[in-house]
Coordinates of C-alpha atoms in Angstrom, one line a residue:
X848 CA 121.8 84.2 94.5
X849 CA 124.4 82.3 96.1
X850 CA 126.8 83.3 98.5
X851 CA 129.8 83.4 96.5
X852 CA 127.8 85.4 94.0
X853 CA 127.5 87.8 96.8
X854 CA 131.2 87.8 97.8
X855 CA 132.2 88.3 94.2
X856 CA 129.8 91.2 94.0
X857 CA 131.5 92.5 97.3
X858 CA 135.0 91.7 95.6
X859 CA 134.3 93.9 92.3
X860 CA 131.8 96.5 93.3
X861 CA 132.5 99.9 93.6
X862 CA 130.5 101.3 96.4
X863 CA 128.5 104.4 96.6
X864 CA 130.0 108.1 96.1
X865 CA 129.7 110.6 99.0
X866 CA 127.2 113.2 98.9
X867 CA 126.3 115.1 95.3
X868 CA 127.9 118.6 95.1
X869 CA 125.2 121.1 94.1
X870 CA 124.8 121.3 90.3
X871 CA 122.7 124.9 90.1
X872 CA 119.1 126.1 90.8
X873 CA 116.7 125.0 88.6
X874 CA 115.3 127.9 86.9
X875 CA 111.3 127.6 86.9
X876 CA 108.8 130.3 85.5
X877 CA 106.0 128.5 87.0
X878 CA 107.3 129.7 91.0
X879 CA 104.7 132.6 91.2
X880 CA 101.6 130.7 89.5
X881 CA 103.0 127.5 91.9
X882 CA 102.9 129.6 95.1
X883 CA 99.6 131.5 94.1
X884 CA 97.9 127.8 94.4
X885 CA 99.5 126.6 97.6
X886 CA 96.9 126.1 100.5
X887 CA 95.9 129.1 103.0
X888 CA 98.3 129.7 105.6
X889 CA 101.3 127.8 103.5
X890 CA 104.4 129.3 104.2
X891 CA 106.0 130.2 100.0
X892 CA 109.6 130.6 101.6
X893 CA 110.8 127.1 100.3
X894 CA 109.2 124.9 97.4
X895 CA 109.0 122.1 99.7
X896 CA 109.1 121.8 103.5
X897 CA 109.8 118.0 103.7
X898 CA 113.5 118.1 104.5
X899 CA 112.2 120.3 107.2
X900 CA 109.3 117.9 108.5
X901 CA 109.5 114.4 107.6
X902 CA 111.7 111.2 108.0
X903 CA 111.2 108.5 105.6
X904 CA 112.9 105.1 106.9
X905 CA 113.2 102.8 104.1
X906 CA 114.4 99.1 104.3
X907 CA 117.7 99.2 103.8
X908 CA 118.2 101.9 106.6
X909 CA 118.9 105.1 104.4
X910 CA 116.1 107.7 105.8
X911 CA 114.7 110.0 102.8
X912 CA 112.3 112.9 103.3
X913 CA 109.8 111.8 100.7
X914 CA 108.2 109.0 99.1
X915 CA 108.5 110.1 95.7
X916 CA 112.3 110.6 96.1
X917 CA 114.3 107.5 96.3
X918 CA 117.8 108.9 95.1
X919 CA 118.6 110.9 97.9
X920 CA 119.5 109.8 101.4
X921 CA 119.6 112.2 104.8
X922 CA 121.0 109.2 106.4
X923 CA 121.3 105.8 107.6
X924 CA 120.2 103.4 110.1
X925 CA 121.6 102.1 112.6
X926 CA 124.8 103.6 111.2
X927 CA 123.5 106.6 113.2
X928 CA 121.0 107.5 115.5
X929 CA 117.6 109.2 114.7
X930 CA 118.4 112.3 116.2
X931 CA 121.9 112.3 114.3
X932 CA 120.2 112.1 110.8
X933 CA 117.3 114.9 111.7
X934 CA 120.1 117.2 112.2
X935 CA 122.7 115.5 109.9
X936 CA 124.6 118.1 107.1
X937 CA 122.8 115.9 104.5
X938 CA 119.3 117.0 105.9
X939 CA 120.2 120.4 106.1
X940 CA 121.6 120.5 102.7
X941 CA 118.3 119.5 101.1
X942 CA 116.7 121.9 103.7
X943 CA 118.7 125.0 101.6
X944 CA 118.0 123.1 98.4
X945 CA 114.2 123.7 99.0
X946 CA 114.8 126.9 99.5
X947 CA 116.7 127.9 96.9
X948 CA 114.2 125.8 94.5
X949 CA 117.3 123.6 93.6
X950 CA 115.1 120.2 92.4
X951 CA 118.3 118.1 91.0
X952 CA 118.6 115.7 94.1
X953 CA 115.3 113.2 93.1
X954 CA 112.5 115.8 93.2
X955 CA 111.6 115.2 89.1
X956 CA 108.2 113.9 89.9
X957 CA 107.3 117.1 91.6
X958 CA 109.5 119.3 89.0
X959 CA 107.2 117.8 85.7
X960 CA 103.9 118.6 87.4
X961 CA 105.4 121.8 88.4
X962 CA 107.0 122.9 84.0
X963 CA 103.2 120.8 83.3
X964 CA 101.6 123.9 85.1
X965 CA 99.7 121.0 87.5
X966 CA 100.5 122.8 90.9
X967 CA 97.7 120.8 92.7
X968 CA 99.0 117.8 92.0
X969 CA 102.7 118.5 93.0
X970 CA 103.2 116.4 96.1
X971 CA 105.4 118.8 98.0
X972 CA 101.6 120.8 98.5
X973 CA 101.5 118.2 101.4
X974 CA 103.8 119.3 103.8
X975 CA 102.8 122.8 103.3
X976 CA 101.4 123.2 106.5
X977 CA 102.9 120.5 108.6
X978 CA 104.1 122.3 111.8
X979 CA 107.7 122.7 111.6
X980 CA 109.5 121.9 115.0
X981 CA 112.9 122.5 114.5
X982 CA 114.3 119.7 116.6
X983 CA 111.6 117.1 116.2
X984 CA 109.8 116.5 112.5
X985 CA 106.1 116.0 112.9
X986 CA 105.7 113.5 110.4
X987 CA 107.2 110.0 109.5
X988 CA 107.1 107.1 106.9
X989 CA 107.6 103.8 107.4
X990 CA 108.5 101.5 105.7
X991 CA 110.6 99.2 107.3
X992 CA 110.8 95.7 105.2
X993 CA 109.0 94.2 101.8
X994 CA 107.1 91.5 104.0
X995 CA 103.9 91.2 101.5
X996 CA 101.7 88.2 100.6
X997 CA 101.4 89.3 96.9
X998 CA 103.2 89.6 93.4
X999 CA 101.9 91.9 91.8
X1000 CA 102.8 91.9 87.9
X1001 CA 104.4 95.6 88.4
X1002 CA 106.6 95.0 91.3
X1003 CA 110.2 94.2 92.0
X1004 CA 111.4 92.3 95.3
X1005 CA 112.6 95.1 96.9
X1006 CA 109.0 95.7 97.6
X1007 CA 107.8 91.8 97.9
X1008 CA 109.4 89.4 100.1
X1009 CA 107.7 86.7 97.7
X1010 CA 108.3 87.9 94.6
X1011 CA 112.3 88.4 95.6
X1012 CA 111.9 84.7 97.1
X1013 CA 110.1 83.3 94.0
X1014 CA 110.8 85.7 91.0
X1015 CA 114.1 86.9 91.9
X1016 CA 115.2 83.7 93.4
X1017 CA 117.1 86.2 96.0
X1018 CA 118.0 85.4 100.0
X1019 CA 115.2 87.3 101.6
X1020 CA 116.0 91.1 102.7
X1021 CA 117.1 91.3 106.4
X1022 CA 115.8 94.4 108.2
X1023 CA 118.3 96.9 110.3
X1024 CA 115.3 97.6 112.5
X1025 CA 115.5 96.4 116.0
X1026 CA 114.3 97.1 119.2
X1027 CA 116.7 100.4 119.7
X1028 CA 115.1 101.9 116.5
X1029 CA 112.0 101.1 118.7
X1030 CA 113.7 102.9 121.5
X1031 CA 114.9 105.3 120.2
X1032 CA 111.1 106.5 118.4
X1033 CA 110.0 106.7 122.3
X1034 CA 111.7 110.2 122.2
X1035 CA 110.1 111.3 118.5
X1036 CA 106.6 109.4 119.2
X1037 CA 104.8 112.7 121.1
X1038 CA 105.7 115.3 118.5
X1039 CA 104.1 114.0 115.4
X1040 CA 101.1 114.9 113.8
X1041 CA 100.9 112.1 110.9
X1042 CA 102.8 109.0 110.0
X1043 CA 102.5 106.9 107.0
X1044 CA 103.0 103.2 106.5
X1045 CA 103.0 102.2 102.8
X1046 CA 105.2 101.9 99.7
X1047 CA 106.8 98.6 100.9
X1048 CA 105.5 95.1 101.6
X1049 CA 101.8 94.8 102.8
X1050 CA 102.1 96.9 106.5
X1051 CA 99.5 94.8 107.7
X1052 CA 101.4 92.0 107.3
X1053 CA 104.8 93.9 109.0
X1054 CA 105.5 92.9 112.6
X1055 CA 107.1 95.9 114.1
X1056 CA 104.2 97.7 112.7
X1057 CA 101.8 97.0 115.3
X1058 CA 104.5 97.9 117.6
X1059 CA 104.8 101.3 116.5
X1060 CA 101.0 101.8 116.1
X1061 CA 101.0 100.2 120.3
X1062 CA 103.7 103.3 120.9
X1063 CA 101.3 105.7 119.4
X1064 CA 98.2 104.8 120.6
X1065 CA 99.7 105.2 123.5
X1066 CA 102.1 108.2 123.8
X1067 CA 100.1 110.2 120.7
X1068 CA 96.5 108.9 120.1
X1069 CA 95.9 112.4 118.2
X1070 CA 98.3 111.2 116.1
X1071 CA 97.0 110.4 112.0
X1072 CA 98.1 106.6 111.3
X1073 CA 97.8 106.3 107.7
X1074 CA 97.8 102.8 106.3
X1075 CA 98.3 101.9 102.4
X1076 CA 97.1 98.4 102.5
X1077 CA 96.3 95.6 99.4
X1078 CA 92.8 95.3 100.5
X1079 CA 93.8 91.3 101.6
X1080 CA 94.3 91.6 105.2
X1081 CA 91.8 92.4 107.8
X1082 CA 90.9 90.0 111.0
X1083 CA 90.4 90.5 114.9
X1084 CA 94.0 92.2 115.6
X1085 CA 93.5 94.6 112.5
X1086 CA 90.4 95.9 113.7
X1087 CA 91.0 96.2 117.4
X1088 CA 94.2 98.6 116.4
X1089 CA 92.0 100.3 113.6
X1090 CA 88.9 100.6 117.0
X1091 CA 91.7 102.0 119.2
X1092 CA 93.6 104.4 116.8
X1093 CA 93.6 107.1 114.5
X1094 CA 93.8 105.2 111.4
X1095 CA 93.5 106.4 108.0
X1096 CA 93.5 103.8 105.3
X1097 CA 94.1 103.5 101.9
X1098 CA 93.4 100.6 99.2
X1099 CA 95.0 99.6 96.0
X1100 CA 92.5 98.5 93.6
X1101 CA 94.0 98.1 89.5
X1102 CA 91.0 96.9 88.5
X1103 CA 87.3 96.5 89.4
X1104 CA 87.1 93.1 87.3
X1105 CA 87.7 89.7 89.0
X1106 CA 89.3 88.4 86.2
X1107 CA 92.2 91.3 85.8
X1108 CA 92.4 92.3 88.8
X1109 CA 93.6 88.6 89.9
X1110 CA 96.2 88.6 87.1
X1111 CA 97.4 92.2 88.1
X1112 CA 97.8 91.3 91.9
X1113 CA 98.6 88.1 92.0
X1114 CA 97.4 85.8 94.7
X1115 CA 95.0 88.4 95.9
X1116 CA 91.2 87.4 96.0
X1117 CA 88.9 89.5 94.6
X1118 CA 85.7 89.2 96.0
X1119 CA 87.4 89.5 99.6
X1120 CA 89.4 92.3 98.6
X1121 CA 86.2 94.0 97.9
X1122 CA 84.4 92.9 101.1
X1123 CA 86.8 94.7 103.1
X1124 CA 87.2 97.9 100.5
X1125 CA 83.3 97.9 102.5
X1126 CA 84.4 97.5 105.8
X1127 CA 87.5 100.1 105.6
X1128 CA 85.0 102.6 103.8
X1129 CA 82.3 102.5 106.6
X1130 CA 85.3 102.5 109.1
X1131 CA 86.5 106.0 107.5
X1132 CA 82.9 107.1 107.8
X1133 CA 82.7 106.5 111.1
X1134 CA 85.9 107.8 112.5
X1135 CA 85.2 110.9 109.9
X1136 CA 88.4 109.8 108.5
X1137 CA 89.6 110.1 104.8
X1138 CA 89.4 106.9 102.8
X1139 CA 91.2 106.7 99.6
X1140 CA 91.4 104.0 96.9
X1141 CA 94.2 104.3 94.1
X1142 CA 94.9 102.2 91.1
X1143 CA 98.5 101.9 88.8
X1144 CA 97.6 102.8 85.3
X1145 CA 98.8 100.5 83.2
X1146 CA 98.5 98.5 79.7
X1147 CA 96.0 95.9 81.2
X1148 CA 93.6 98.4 83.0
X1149 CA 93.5 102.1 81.4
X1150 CA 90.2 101.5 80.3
X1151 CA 88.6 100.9 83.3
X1152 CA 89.9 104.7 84.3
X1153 CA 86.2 106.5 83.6
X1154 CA 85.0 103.2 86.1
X1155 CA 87.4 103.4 88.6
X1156 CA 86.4 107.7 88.6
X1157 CA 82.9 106.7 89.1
X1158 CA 83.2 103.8 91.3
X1159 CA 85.5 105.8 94.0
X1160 CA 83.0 108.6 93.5
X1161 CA 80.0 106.3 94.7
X1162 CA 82.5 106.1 97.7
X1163 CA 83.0 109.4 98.3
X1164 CA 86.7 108.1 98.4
X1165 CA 89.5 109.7 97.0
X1166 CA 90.8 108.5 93.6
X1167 CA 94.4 108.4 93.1
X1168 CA 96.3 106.8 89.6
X1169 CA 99.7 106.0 90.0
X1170 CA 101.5 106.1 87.0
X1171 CA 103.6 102.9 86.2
X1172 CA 107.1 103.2 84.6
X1173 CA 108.7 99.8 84.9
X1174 CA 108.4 97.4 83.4
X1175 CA 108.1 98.5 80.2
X1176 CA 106.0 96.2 78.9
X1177 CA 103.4 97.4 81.5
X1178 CA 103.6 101.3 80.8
X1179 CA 101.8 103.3 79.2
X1180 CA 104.1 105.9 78.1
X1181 CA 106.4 104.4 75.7
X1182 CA 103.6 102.5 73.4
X1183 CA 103.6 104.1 69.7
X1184 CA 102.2 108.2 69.4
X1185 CA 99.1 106.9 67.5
X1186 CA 98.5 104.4 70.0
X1187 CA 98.5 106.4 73.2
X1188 CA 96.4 109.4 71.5
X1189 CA 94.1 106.5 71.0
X1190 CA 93.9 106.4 74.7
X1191 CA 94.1 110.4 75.1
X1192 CA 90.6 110.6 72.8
X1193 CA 89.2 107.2 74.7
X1194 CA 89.8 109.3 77.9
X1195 CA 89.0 113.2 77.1
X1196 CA 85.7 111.8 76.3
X1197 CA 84.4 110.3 79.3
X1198 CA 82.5 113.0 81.5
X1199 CA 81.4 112.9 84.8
X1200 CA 79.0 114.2 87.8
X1201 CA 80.6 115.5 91.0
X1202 CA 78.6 117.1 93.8
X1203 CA 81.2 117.0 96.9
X1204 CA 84.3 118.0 97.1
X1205 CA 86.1 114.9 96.9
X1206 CA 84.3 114.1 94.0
X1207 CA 85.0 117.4 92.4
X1208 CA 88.7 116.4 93.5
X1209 CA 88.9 113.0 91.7
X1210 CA 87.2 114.6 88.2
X1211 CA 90.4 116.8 88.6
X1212 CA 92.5 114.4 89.3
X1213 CA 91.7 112.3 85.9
X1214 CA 91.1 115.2 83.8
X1215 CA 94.9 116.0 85.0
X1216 CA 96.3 112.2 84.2
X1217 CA 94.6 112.8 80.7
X1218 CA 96.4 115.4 79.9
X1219 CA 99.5 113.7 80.9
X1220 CA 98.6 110.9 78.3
X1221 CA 98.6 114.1 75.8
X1222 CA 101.7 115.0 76.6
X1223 CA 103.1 111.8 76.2
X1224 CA 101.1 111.6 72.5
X1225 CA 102.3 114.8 71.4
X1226 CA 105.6 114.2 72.8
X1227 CA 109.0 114.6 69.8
X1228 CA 109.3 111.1 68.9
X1229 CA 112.4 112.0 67.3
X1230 CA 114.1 109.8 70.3
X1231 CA 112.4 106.8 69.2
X1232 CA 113.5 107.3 65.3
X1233 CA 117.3 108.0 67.1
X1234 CA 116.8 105.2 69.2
X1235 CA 116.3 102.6 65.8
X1236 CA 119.3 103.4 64.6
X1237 CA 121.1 103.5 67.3
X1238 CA 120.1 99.5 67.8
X1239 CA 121.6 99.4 63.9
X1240 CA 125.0 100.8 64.8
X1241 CA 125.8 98.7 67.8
X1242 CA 124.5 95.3 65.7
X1243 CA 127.8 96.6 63.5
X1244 CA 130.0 96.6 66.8
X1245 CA 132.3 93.9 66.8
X1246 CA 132.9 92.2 70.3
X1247 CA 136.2 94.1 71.5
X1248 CA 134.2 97.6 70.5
X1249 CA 131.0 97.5 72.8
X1250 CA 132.8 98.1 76.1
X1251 CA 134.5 101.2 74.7
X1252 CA 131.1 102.7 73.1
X1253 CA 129.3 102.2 76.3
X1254 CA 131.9 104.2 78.4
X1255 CA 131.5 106.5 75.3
X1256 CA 127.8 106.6 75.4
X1257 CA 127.3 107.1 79.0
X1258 CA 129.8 110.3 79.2
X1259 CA 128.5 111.6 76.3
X1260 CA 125.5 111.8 77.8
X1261 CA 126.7 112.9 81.6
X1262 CA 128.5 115.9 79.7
X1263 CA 125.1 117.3 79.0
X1264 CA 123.5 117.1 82.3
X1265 CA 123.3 119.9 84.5
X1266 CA 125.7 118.5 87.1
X1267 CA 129.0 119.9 88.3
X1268 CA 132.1 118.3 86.6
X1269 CA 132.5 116.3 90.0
X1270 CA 128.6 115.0 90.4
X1271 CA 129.3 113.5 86.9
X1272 CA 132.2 112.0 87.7
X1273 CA 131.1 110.4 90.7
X1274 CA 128.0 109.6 89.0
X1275 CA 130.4 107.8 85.9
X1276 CA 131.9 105.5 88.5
X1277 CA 128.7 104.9 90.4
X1278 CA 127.6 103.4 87.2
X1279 CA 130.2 102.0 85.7
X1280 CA 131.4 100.4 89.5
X1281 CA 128.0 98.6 88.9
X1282 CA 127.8 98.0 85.0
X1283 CA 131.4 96.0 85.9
X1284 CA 129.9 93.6 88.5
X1285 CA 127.1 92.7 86.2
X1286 CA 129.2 91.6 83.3
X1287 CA 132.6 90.7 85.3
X1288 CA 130.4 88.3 87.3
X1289 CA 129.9 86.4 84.1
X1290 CA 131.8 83.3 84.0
X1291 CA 131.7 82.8 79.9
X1292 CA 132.7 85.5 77.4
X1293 CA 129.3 84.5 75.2
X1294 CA 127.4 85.9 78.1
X1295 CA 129.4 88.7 78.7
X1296 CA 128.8 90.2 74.8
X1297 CA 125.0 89.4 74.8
X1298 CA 125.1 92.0 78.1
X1299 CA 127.3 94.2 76.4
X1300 CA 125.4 94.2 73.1
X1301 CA 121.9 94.5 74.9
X1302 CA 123.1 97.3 76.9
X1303 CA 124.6 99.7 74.3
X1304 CA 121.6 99.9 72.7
X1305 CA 119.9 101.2 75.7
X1306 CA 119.1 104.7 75.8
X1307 CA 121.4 106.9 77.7
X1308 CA 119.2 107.9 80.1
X1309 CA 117.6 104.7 80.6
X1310 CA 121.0 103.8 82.0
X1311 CA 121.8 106.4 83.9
X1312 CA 118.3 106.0 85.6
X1313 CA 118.0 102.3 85.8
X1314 CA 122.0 102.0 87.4
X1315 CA 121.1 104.6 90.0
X1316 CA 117.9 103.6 91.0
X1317 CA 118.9 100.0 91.1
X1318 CA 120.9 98.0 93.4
X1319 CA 123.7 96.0 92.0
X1320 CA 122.2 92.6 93.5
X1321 CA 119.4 93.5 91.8
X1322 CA 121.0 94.3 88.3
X1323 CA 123.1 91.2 88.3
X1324 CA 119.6 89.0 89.3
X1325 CA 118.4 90.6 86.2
X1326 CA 121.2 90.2 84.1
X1327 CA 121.0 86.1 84.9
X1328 CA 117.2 86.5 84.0
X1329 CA 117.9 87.8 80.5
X1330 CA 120.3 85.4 79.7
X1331 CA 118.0 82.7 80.9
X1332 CA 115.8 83.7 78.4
X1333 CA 112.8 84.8 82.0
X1334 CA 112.9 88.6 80.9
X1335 CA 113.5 90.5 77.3
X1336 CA 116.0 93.4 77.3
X1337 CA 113.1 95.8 77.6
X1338 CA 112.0 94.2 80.8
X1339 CA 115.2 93.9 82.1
X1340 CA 116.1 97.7 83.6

């Protein structure tokens, strides 16, 4: 993108809204089963204590307080210090949230496993028994940029620094993490029990990385290092830090066959990926360490689950599937009811042995992703008759009519969302702020309807979802894509 693209998108955009006002408590019938399974010695008197533990720093600065929450921010970097967004309103806010089992601010990952009845795989069970320290959090995630050597099929730029060069066609990302963020961690570094590194760009391949690891090993040797890695790195430096800390790695693996893993995770090598899957295994042996291998379930690789169960079982590793959304054309869940029950029955009948207690773990684990494929077979697929003729009525529109019935569409739907009358206005103008830049940037009116016309017949929440999980650089980049014919509208949000 050039740099006047970038000063018109500065020119039109309407930038982000302050703080959501609290829309209501969730309601839940599943609290008192939910607490009943929570670990010995868990604290029940908040559904999740990661406002109250962790700091997530994320590459563009805002700080969350989970991985699987990317909507809602505690803060910012270097806009304010550390310290001022551990004890920042925003923080505290969420901190009550928890408490009063309010899950509207991003937690809908943990809130379906919790309605599904799956409490042991809700991923606020993790910070259960993290010490809480008040003034300090004991756990923290980084990840600071999308530096990564792969790109992989499933991914986006915000979490490749070559896929946004060579995909996207984007200026790379530049990092608001310098040497005072460094400085300032001195002060954190002793009080923390665990950190993470994973979710963006490779962190082996991540600089500041090993200067953070140098602080720990250090100030806090006790302290758990976990690594998410791509399996493609590993040389003298890697394995010096890995001899010297407490390291606790994790692989990403979507397929154990040459030919699909390579076209899955591209420019990865297979056979070396595997040789060091060996090496990081009889590390985690060693150290007595936890070793863990997940996969992202997708179109090309769902039948290689029963494999991959096995496989990580030979390993005594714990198997993890992460569920892929986007792009659609990779997911699982939107493919035809007759179709995915196809792959419900290919699944419920694989069986397995399990002797230890990981092992026992991962047989639970897939038995609990196969009844998510259930759901998603059994699921009303009135939406999808709906969503037909929904594409026949805005074929009808004429060009002057599709700006109107989008505005239409997308308060329609905001007026039946459990948000305050203020949340959904600010979220109407979040949207709409960046659903203007994408077709105001657009020079010629041709271009402007085929936007238009290609996004009224999304469905309502797919916009509501895609605009605020999305940045607008990275809904105009795809906007240019469709129109150049790289993506189809279902890839594009």
């Amino acid at each position: 993108m050039s740099i006047n693209v970038l000063d018109r998108i500065k020119q039109i955009f309407i930038s982000e809204g302050p703080m959501p006002l609290n829309p209501g408590k969730i309601e839940t019938t599943n609290i008192r089963e939910y607490n009943k399974s929570r670990l010995a010695g868990a604290s029940r008197q908040s559904f999740c204590y990661a406002p109250s533990v962790n700091m997530l720093f994320s590459q563009s600065g805002d700080v969350r307080v989970c991985c699987h929450n990317l909507e809602f921010s505690i803060g910012k970097y270097p806009e304010q210090s550390i310290s001022e967004i551990w004890n920042s309103t925003k923080a505290e806010a969420l901190r009550q949230n928890m408490k009063d089992w309010n899950l509207n601010y991003g937690c809908q990952i943990c809130e379906a496993d919790l309605r599904m009845g799956s409490y042991n795989e809700v991923r606020a069970r993790h910070f259960d028994n993290m010490p809480q320290q008040g003034i300090y959090p004991s756990m923290m995630e980084f990840l600071l940029t999308n530096t990564c050597n792969l790109e992989c099929v499933m991914c986006k730029g915000e979490f490749s620094s070559l896929i946004r060069k060579n995909r996207e066609k984007l200026p790379a990302l530049s990092s608001p993490y310098d040497k005072a963020f460094l400085k300032q961690l001195e002060e954190f570094i002793p009080y923390l029990h665990e950190t993470r590194f994973s979710g963006s760009g490779e962190a082996f391949a991540i600089d500041m990385n090993y200067e953070i690891w140098e602080m720990i090993i250090e100030k806090n040797p006790k302290c758990v290092i976990m690594v998410q890695t791509n399996g493609s790195y590993l040389n003298a430096r890697i394995k010096d830090f890995l001899s010297r800390g407490n390291f606790q790695i994790g692989v990403s693996l979507d397929s154990l066959k040459k030919e699909t893993y390579e076209a899955i995770r591209l420019n990865a090598n297979f056979d070396r990926v595997m040789e060091n899957i060996q090496y990081f295994q009889e590390y985690s042996r060693n150290k007595k360490m936890k070793f863990s291998i997940s996969t992202c379930v997708m179109r090309q690789n769902w039948r290689e689950l029963p494999d991959f169960v096995n496989f990580c079982n030979g390993m005594n590793a714990v198997a993890t599937f992460h569920k892929v959304w986007y792009p659609k054309k990779y997911a699982l869940d939107n493919l035809p009811a007759e179709q995915i029950k196809e792959i419900y029955e290919y699944l419920a009948g694989h069986k397995f042995s399990a002797q230890t207690v990981i092992q026992k773990a991962n047989v639970a684990h897939y038995e609990y992703f196969t009844a998510v494929v259930k759901q998603w077979a059994e699921a009303d697929r009135t939406a999808e008759i709906q969503q037909k003729e929904e594409e026949n009525r805005v074929a009808l529109l004429s060009e002057t009519e599709l700006y109107p019935y989008f505005q239409s569409k997308l308060k329609s739907h905001l007026a039946g969302l459990a948000y305050s009358e203020e949340e959904k206005e600010l979220t109407y103008n979040d949207i709409m702020g960046k659903f203007n830049v994408v077709i105001n940037i657009r020079p010629d009116q041709q271009a402007k309807e085929l936007l238009l016309r290609n996004a009224c017949r999304w469905p309502a929440n797919v916009i509501v979802e895609s605009f605020k999980r999305n940045t607008v650089e990275y809904l105009v980049n795809q906007s240019q894509r469709l129109l150049d014919n790289k993506v189809t509208a279902e890839e594009e949000y």
